[in-house]
Amino acid sequence: MSFDLTKLEAHLASRSYVEGYTASQADVHVFKALSGAPNATTAPHAARWYTHIKSYESEFTSLPGTSKAGEALTAAAAAPAAAAEEDDDEVDLFGSDEEEDAEAERIKAERVAEYAAKKANKPKTIAKSVVTLEVKPWDDETDMKALEDAVRSIEQEGLVWGSSKLVPVGFGIRKLQITLVIEDELVSLDELQEKLAEFEDYVQSTDVAAMQKL
C-alpha cells in the first residue's frame, strides 16, 4: 500500500513517532504501508522517521503498543478526497486530542526542568594544565632577577606561577625555566607569551617546554 506522504510529513514534523515517545506497533503498521523510503528532500521528517524505524526491523514483532493509530493514519490517507472537504472540526486522525497533547507537554516540561536542575547542581569540573615555560634573555648581561620579576608581575584569573630555576644554555647565558598552572578556559598560552614578549628589555623569546593536563 502507498499513500500521500504530505499528511505523514506534517504529522511527523512535530513528532518522533506515529504515537507516543517510543517506537511501537503503530510505527510498524505505517512503515509497512509505505512502498519505500520517502524522499529526504521533499519529505525530510518522514525520511528521518523511516530510517529510524527501519533500525528496529528485527524487533518489529516485539515492539509495544497496538497498530490502531497507524491504521487510523493510513486509513485517513486512503479515504476519498471528498472526505477532506468535511467539517474542519472532525477528529484529528493524526494524533492525540488537545488534552492528551497538553498533558504530554506538561510531563515533558517537568522532566526537562528536573534534568536541568540536576545538571545545574552537579559540580563543574575545571580543566587545568601544568605548564613549564622557558624564557630566554638577550645575552649573559641580562638581569635575570629583573626578568623573573617581570614574568611574575603578570597576574590574571586562572593563572598561578610556581617554582622556577635558571638553566645554562651556553656562553654564560642562562634561561629562566618556570612552572605555572592555568585554567584552560581562562588562560591562553599564546596571549600569555605575547604579554611576556612586551618585556623586550629582558625577553628575547619564550617556549612551552612541557604541558600536562591535571
PDB file of N, CA, C and O in Angstrom, residues 55-110:
ATOM      1  N   SER A  55      15.658   0.753  11.643  1.00  0.00           N
ATOM      2  CA  SER A  55      16.681   0.184  12.521  1.00  0.00           C
ATOM      3  C   SER A  55      16.080  -0.787  13.535  1.00  0.00           C
ATOM      4  O   SER A  55      16.786  -1.571  14.154  1.00  0.00           O
ATOM      5  N   TYR A  56      14.728  -0.712  13.694  1.00  0.00           N
ATOM      6  CA  TYR A  56      14.040  -1.612  14.621  1.00  0.00           C
ATOM      7  C   TYR A  56      13.474  -2.842  13.897  1.00  0.00           C
ATOM      8  O   TYR A  56      12.759  -3.633  14.501  1.00  0.00           O
ATOM      9  N   GLU A  57      13.765  -3.000  12.605  1.00  0.00           N
ATOM     10  CA  GLU A  57      13.094  -4.004  11.781  1.00  0.00           C
ATOM     11  C   GLU A  57      13.162  -5.412  12.384  1.00  0.00           C
ATOM     12  O   GLU A  57      12.203  -6.167  12.340  1.00  0.00           O
ATOM     13  N   SER A  58      14.288  -5.745  12.988  1.00  0.00           N
ATOM     14  CA  SER A  58      14.423  -7.082  13.572  1.00  0.00           C
ATOM     15  C   SER A  58      13.608  -7.239  14.850  1.00  0.00           C
ATOM     16  O   SER A  58      13.431  -8.343  15.355  1.00  0.00           O
ATOM     17  N   GLU A  59      13.088  -6.107  15.373  1.00  0.00           N
ATOM     18  CA  GLU A  59      12.326  -6.135  16.626  1.00  0.00           C
ATOM     19  C   GLU A  59      10.847  -5.823  16.407  1.00  0.00           C
ATOM     20  O   GLU A  59      10.106  -5.628  17.362  1.00  0.00           O
ATOM     21  N   PHE A  60      10.415  -5.736  15.151  1.00  0.00           N
ATOM     22  CA  PHE A  60       9.040  -5.330  14.858  1.00  0.00           C
ATOM     23  C   PHE A  60       8.011  -6.112  15.671  1.00  0.00           C
ATOM     24  O   PHE A  60       7.062  -5.540  16.208  1.00  0.00           O
ATOM     25  N   THR A  61       8.151  -7.395  15.759  1.00  0.00           N
ATOM     26  CA  THR A  61       7.129  -8.212  16.420  1.00  0.00           C
ATOM     27  C   THR A  61       7.096  -8.003  17.928  1.00  0.00           C
ATOM     28  O   THR A  61       6.078  -8.272  18.572  1.00  0.00           O
ATOM     29  N   SER A  62       8.193  -7.505  18.498  1.00  0.00           N
ATOM     30  CA  SER A  62       8.243  -7.340  19.955  1.00  0.00           C
ATOM     31  C   SER A  62       8.022  -5.903  20.419  1.00  0.00           C
ATOM     32  O   SER A  62       7.997  -5.648  21.617  1.00  0.00           O
ATOM     33  N   LEU A  63       7.839  -4.961  19.481  1.00  0.00           N
ATOM     34  CA  LEU A  63       7.614  -3.568  19.874  1.00  0.00           C
ATOM     35  C   LEU A  63       6.266  -3.444  20.579  1.00  0.00           C
ATOM     36  O   LEU A  63       5.312  -4.151  20.257  1.00  0.00           O
ATOM     37  N   PRO A  64       6.155  -2.539  21.545  1.00  0.00           N
ATOM     38  CA  PRO A  64       4.938  -2.405  22.342  1.00  0.00           C
ATOM     39  C   PRO A  64       3.808  -1.703  21.598  1.00  0.00           C
ATOM     40  O   PRO A  64       3.977  -1.193  20.488  1.00  0.00           O
ATOM     41  N   GLY A  65       2.642  -1.644  22.255  1.00  0.00           N
ATOM     42  CA  GLY A  65       1.512  -0.894  21.723  1.00  0.00           C
ATOM     43  C   GLY A  65       0.706  -1.656  20.683  1.00  0.00           C
ATOM     44  O   GLY A  65       0.916  -2.842  20.438  1.00  0.00           O
ATOM     45  N   THR A  66      -0.232  -0.932  20.073  1.00  0.00           N
ATOM     46  CA  THR A  66      -1.072  -1.520  19.026  1.00  0.00           C
ATOM     47  C   THR A  66      -0.900  -0.717  17.744  1.00  0.00           C
ATOM     48  O   THR A  66      -0.297   0.357  17.739  1.00  0.00           O
ATOM     49  N   SER A  67      -1.449  -1.269  16.667  1.00  0.00           N
ATOM     50  CA  SER A  67      -1.330  -0.600  15.371  1.00  0.00           C
ATOM     51  C   SER A  67      -2.482   0.369  15.114  1.00  0.00           C
ATOM     52  O   SER A  67      -2.604   0.921  14.026  1.00  0.00           O
ATOM     53  N   LYS A  68      -3.329   0.593  16.122  1.00  0.00           N
ATOM     54  CA  LYS A  68      -4.547   1.388  15.938  1.00  0.00           C
ATOM     55  C   LYS A  68      -4.266   2.775  15.362  1.00  0.00           C
ATOM     56  O   LYS A  68      -4.904   3.203  14.394  1.00  0.00           O
ATOM     57  N   ALA A  69      -3.314   3.490  15.973  1.00  0.00           N
ATOM     58  CA  ALA A  69      -3.009   4.839  15.495  1.00  0.00           C
ATOM     59  C   ALA A  69      -2.444   4.803  14.079  1.00  0.00           C
ATOM     60  O   ALA A  69      -2.728   5.672  13.253  1.00  0.00           O
ATOM     61  N   GLY A  70      -1.643   3.785  13.791  1.00  0.00           N
ATOM     62  CA  GLY A  70      -1.085   3.649  12.448  1.00  0.00           C
ATOM     63  C   GLY A  70      -2.166   3.332  11.434  1.00  0.00           C
ATOM     64  O   GLY A  70      -2.163   3.847  10.305  1.00  0.00           O
ATOM     65  N   GLU A  71      -3.131   2.484  11.832  1.00  0.00           N
ATOM     66  CA  GLU A  71      -4.241   2.154  10.937  1.00  0.00           C
ATOM     67  C   GLU A  71      -5.092   3.386  10.650  1.00  0.00           C
ATOM     68  O   GLU A  71      -5.556   3.592   9.524  1.00  0.00           O
ATOM     69  N   ALA A  72      -5.279   4.198  11.684  1.00  0.00           N
ATOM     70  CA  ALA A  72      -6.055   5.424  11.504  1.00  0.00           C
ATOM     71  C   ALA A  72      -5.358   6.362  10.525  1.00  0.00           C
ATOM     72  O   ALA A  72      -5.995   7.017   9.696  1.00  0.00           O
ATOM     73  N   LEU A  73      -4.036   6.399  10.615  1.00  0.00           N
ATOM     74  CA  LEU A  73      -3.247   7.265   9.738  1.00  0.00           C
ATOM     75  C   LEU A  73      -3.336   6.807   8.288  1.00  0.00           C
ATOM     76  O   LEU A  73      -3.595   7.609   7.388  1.00  0.00           O
ATOM     77  N   THR A  74      -3.141   5.523   8.044  1.00  0.00           N
ATOM     78  CA  THR A  74      -3.186   5.025   6.671  1.00  0.00           C
ATOM     79  C   THR A  74      -4.605   5.015   6.127  1.00  0.00           C
ATOM     80  O   THR A  74      -4.827   5.253   4.947  1.00  0.00           O
ATOM     81  N   ALA A  75      -5.592   4.749   6.999  1.00  0.00           N
ATOM     82  CA  ALA A  75      -6.987   4.759   6.561  1.00  0.00           C
ATOM     83  C   ALA A  75      -7.395   6.161   6.146  1.00  0.00           C
ATOM     84  O   ALA A  75      -8.085   6.370   5.149  1.00  0.00           O
ATOM     85  N   ALA A  76      -6.917   7.154   6.907  1.00  0.00           N
ATOM     86  CA  ALA A  76      -7.257   8.538   6.583  1.00  0.00           C
ATOM     87  C   ALA A  76      -6.641   8.927   5.249  1.00  0.00           C
ATOM     88  O   ALA A  76      -7.232   9.642   4.445  1.00  0.00           O
ATOM     89  N   ALA A  77      -5.413   8.428   5.001  1.00  0.00           N
ATOM     90  CA  ALA A  77      -4.740   8.770   3.746  1.00  0.00           C
ATOM     91  C   ALA A  77      -5.420   8.106   2.560  1.00  0.00           C
ATOM     92  O   ALA A  77      -5.400   8.611   1.442  1.00  0.00           O
ATOM     93  N   ALA A  78      -6.053   6.929   2.785  1.00  0.00           N
ATOM     94  CA  ALA A  78      -6.664   6.203   1.685  1.00  0.00           C
ATOM     95  C   ALA A  78      -8.109   6.619   1.430  1.00  0.00           C
ATOM     96  O   ALA A  78      -8.729   6.196   0.458  1.00  0.00           O
ATOM     97  N   ALA A  79      -8.668   7.407   2.298  1.00  0.00           N
ATOM     98  CA  ALA A  79     -10.067   7.812   2.153  1.00  0.00           C
ATOM     99  C   ALA A  79     -10.248   8.681   0.916  1.00  0.00           C
ATOM    100  O   ALA A  79      -9.307   9.302   0.430  1.00  0.00           O
ATOM    101  N   PRO A  80     -11.447   8.756   0.355  1.00  0.00           N
ATOM    102  CA  PRO A  80     -11.740   9.591  -0.814  1.00  0.00           C
ATOM    103  C   PRO A  80     -11.393  11.046  -0.560  1.00  0.00           C
ATOM    104  O   PRO A  80     -11.490  11.532   0.563  1.00  0.00           O
ATOM    105  N   ALA A  81     -10.996  11.734  -1.606  1.00  0.00           N
ATOM    106  CA  ALA A  81     -10.605  13.132  -1.481  1.00  0.00           C
ATOM    107  C   ALA A  81     -11.735  13.985  -0.943  1.00  0.00           C
ATOM    108  O   ALA A  81     -11.509  15.005  -0.295  1.00  0.00           O
ATOM    109  N   ALA A  82     -12.949  13.563  -1.187  1.00  0.00           N
ATOM    110  CA  ALA A  82     -14.104  14.350  -0.742  1.00  0.00           C
ATOM    111  C   ALA A  82     -14.137  14.452   0.770  1.00  0.00           C
ATOM    112  O   ALA A  82     -14.699  15.406   1.321  1.00  0.00           O
ATOM    113  N   ALA A  83     -13.533  13.469   1.469  1.00  0.00           N
ATOM    114  CA  ALA A  83     -13.561  13.491   2.925  1.00  0.00           C
ATOM    115  C   ALA A  83     -12.807  14.697   3.458  1.00  0.00           C
ATOM    116  O   ALA A  83     -13.086  15.177   4.555  1.00  0.00           O
ATOM    117  N   ALA A  84     -11.848  15.200   2.689  1.00  0.00           N
ATOM    118  CA  ALA A  84     -11.072  16.354   3.125  1.00  0.00           C
ATOM    119  C   ALA A  84     -11.910  17.613   3.194  1.00  0.00           C
ATOM    120  O   ALA A  84     -11.521  18.595   3.811  1.00  0.00           O
ATOM    121  N   GLU A  85     -13.070  17.606   2.531  1.00  0.00           N
ATOM    122  CA  GLU A  85     -13.908  18.791   2.499  1.00  0.00           C
ATOM    123  C   GLU A  85     -14.938  18.800   3.618  1.00  0.00           C
ATOM    124  O   GLU A  85     -15.756  19.698   3.711  1.00  0.00           O
ATOM    125  N   GLU A  86     -14.941  17.745   4.458  1.00  0.00           N
ATOM    126  CA  GLU A  86     -15.903  17.679   5.547  1.00  0.00           C
ATOM    127  C   GLU A  86     -15.565  18.701   6.608  1.00  0.00           C
ATOM    128  O   GLU A  86     -14.537  19.366   6.566  1.00  0.00           O
ATOM    129  N   ASP A  87     -16.396  18.779   7.614  1.00  0.00           N
ATOM    130  CA  ASP A  87     -16.261  19.764   8.686  1.00  0.00           C
ATOM    131  C   ASP A  87     -14.869  19.753   9.286  1.00  0.00           C
ATOM    132  O   ASP A  87     -14.338  18.688   9.635  1.00  0.00           O
ATOM    133  N   ASP A  88     -14.263  20.923   9.434  1.00  0.00           N
ATOM    134  CA  ASP A  88     -12.918  21.023   9.963  1.00  0.00           C
ATOM    135  C   ASP A  88     -12.838  20.622  11.428  1.00  0.00           C
ATOM    136  O   ASP A  88     -11.741  20.442  11.976  1.00  0.00           O
ATOM    137  N   ASP A  89     -13.987  20.508  12.085  1.00  0.00           N
ATOM    138  CA  ASP A  89     -13.989  20.185  13.496  1.00  0.00           C
ATOM    139  C   ASP A  89     -13.962  18.689  13.776  1.00  0.00           C
ATOM    140  O   ASP A  89     -14.038  18.270  14.936  1.00  0.00           O
ATOM    141  N   GLU A  90     -13.897  17.834  12.735  1.00  0.00           N
ATOM    142  CA  GLU A  90     -13.895  16.399  12.960  1.00  0.00           C
ATOM    143  C   GLU A  90     -12.620  15.978  13.658  1.00  0.00           C
ATOM    144  O   GLU A  90     -11.641  16.708  13.716  1.00  0.00           O
ATOM    145  N   VAL A  91     -12.605  14.748  14.175  1.00  0.00           N
ATOM    146  CA  VAL A  91     -11.490  14.265  14.979  1.00  0.00           C
ATOM    147  C   VAL A  91     -10.206  14.223  14.156  1.00  0.00           C
ATOM    148  O   VAL A  91     -10.194  13.774  13.024  1.00  0.00           O
ATOM    149  N   ASP A  92      -9.109  14.684  14.756  1.00  0.00           N
ATOM    150  CA  ASP A  92      -7.791  14.632  14.109  1.00  0.00           C
ATOM    151  C   ASP A  92      -7.281  13.198  14.180  1.00  0.00           C
ATOM    152  O   ASP A  92      -7.026  12.658  15.255  1.00  0.00           O
ATOM    153  N   LEU A  93      -7.143  12.583  13.000  1.00  0.00           N
ATOM    154  CA  LEU A  93      -6.725  11.182  12.957  1.00  0.00           C
ATOM    155  C   LEU A  93      -5.213  11.018  13.070  1.00  0.00           C
ATOM    156  O   LEU A  93      -4.704   9.906  13.058  1.00  0.00           O
ATOM    157  N   PHE A  94      -4.483  12.130  13.145  1.00  0.00           N
ATOM    158  CA  PHE A  94      -3.032  12.045  13.114  1.00  0.00           C
ATOM    159  C   PHE A  94      -2.380  12.234  14.472  1.00  0.00           C
ATOM    160  O   PHE A  94      -1.173  12.313  14.567  1.00  0.00           O
ATOM    161  N   GLY A  95      -3.163  12.310  15.531  1.00  0.00           N
ATOM    162  CA  GLY A  95      -2.527  12.494  16.822  1.00  0.00           C
ATOM    163  C   GLY A  95      -3.522  12.471  17.954  1.00  0.00           C
ATOM    164  O   GLY A  95      -4.708  12.229  17.764  1.00  0.00           O
ATOM    165  N   SER A  96      -3.022  12.716  19.144  1.00  0.00           N
ATOM    166  CA  SER A  96      -3.862  12.718  20.323  1.00  0.00           C
ATOM    167  C   SER A  96      -4.693  13.981  20.362  1.00  0.00           C
ATOM    168  O   SER A  96      -4.412  14.965  19.679  1.00  0.00           O
ATOM    169  N   ASP A  97      -5.758  13.971  21.181  1.00  0.00           N
ATOM    170  CA  ASP A  97      -6.565  15.183  21.302  1.00  0.00           C
ATOM    171  C   ASP A  97      -5.784  16.229  22.079  1.00  0.00           C
ATOM    172  O   ASP A  97      -4.711  15.968  22.624  1.00  0.00           O
ATOM    173  N   GLU A  98      -6.331  17.430  22.144  1.00  0.00           N
ATOM    174  CA  GLU A  98      -5.597  18.543  22.732  1.00  0.00           C
ATOM    175  C   GLU A  98      -5.266  18.309  24.198  1.00  0.00           C
ATOM    176  O   GLU A  98      -4.188  18.694  24.668  1.00  0.00           O
ATOM    177  N   GLU A  99      -6.175  17.666  24.938  1.00  0.00           N
ATOM    178  CA  GLU A  99      -5.924  17.432  26.346  1.00  0.00           C
ATOM    179  C   GLU A  99      -4.748  16.475  26.536  1.00  0.00           C
ATOM    180  O   GLU A  99      -3.896  16.691  27.400  1.00  0.00           O
ATOM    181  N   GLU A 100      -4.690  15.423  25.726  1.00  0.00           N
ATOM    182  CA  GLU A 100      -3.592  14.461  25.824  1.00  0.00           C
ATOM    183  C   GLU A 100      -2.273  15.112  25.442  1.00  0.00           C
ATOM    184  O   GLU A 100      -1.242  14.869  26.063  1.00  0.00           O
ATOM    185  N   ASP A 101      -2.297  15.931  24.388  1.00  0.00           N
ATOM    186  CA  ASP A 101      -1.087  16.643  23.971  1.00  0.00           C
ATOM    187  C   ASP A 101      -0.602  17.581  25.074  1.00  0.00           C
ATOM    188  O   ASP A 101       0.586  17.691  25.342  1.00  0.00           O
ATOM    189  N   ALA A 102      -1.543  18.273  25.713  1.00  0.00           N
ATOM    190  CA  ALA A 102      -1.193  19.211  26.777  1.00  0.00           C
ATOM    191  C   ALA A 102      -0.573  18.476  27.955  1.00  0.00           C
ATOM    192  O   ALA A 102       0.402  18.941  28.559  1.00  0.00           O
ATOM    193  N   GLU A 103      -1.128  17.324  28.300  1.00  0.00           N
ATOM    194  CA  GLU A 103      -0.597  16.537  29.407  1.00  0.00           C
ATOM    195  C   GLU A 103       0.795  16.022  29.079  1.00  0.00           C
ATOM    196  O   GLU A 103       1.708  16.040  29.919  1.00  0.00           O
ATOM    197  N   ALA A 104       0.978  15.553  27.847  1.00  0.00           N
ATOM    198  CA  ALA A 104       2.286  15.059  27.430  1.00  0.00           C
ATOM    199  C   ALA A 104       3.322  16.170  27.469  1.00  0.00           C
ATOM    200  O   ALA A 104       4.462  15.967  27.902  1.00  0.00           O
ATOM    201  N   GLU A 105       2.933  17.364  27.035  1.00  0.00           N
ATOM    202  CA  GLU A 105       3.856  18.501  27.054  1.00  0.00           C
ATOM    203  C   GLU A 105       4.199  18.897  28.481  1.00  0.00           C
ATOM    204  O   GLU A 105       5.333  19.275  28.779  1.00  0.00           O
ATOM    205  N   ARG A 106       3.209  18.795  29.385  1.00  0.00           N
ATOM    206  CA  ARG A 106       3.446  19.141  30.789  1.00  0.00           C
ATOM    207  C   ARG A 106       4.463  18.179  31.402  1.00  0.00           C
ATOM    208  O   ARG A 106       5.404  18.597  32.082  1.00  0.00           O
ATOM    209  N   ILE A 107       4.264  16.874  31.138  1.00  0.00           N
ATOM    210  CA  ILE A 107       5.178  15.861  31.663  1.00  0.00           C
ATOM    211  C   ILE A 107       6.585  16.060  31.098  1.00  0.00           C
ATOM    212  O   ILE A 107       7.597  15.976  31.809  1.00  0.00           O
ATOM    213  N   LYS A 108       6.640  16.351  29.791  1.00  0.00           N
ATOM    214  CA  LYS A 108       7.937  16.576  29.146  1.00  0.00           C
ATOM    215  C   LYS A 108       8.647  17.777  29.758  1.00  0.00           C
ATOM    216  O   LYS A 108       9.853  17.744  30.015  1.00  0.00           O
ATOM    217  N   ALA A 109       7.884  18.858  29.994  1.00  0.00           N
ATOM    218  CA  ALA A 109       8.459  20.079  30.571  1.00  0.00           C
ATOM    219  C   ALA A 109       8.992  19.810  31.978  1.00  0.00           C
ATOM    220  O   ALA A 109      10.044  20.323  32.363  1.00  0.00           O
ATOM    221  N   GLU A 110       8.247  18.984  32.749  1.00  0.00           N
ATOM    222  CA  GLU A 110       8.686  18.656  34.103  1.00  0.00           C
ATOM    223  C   GLU A 110      10.005  17.879  34.078  1.00  0.00           C
ATOM    224  O   GLU A 110      10.904  18.130  34.872  1.00  0.00           O
TER     225      GLU A 110
END
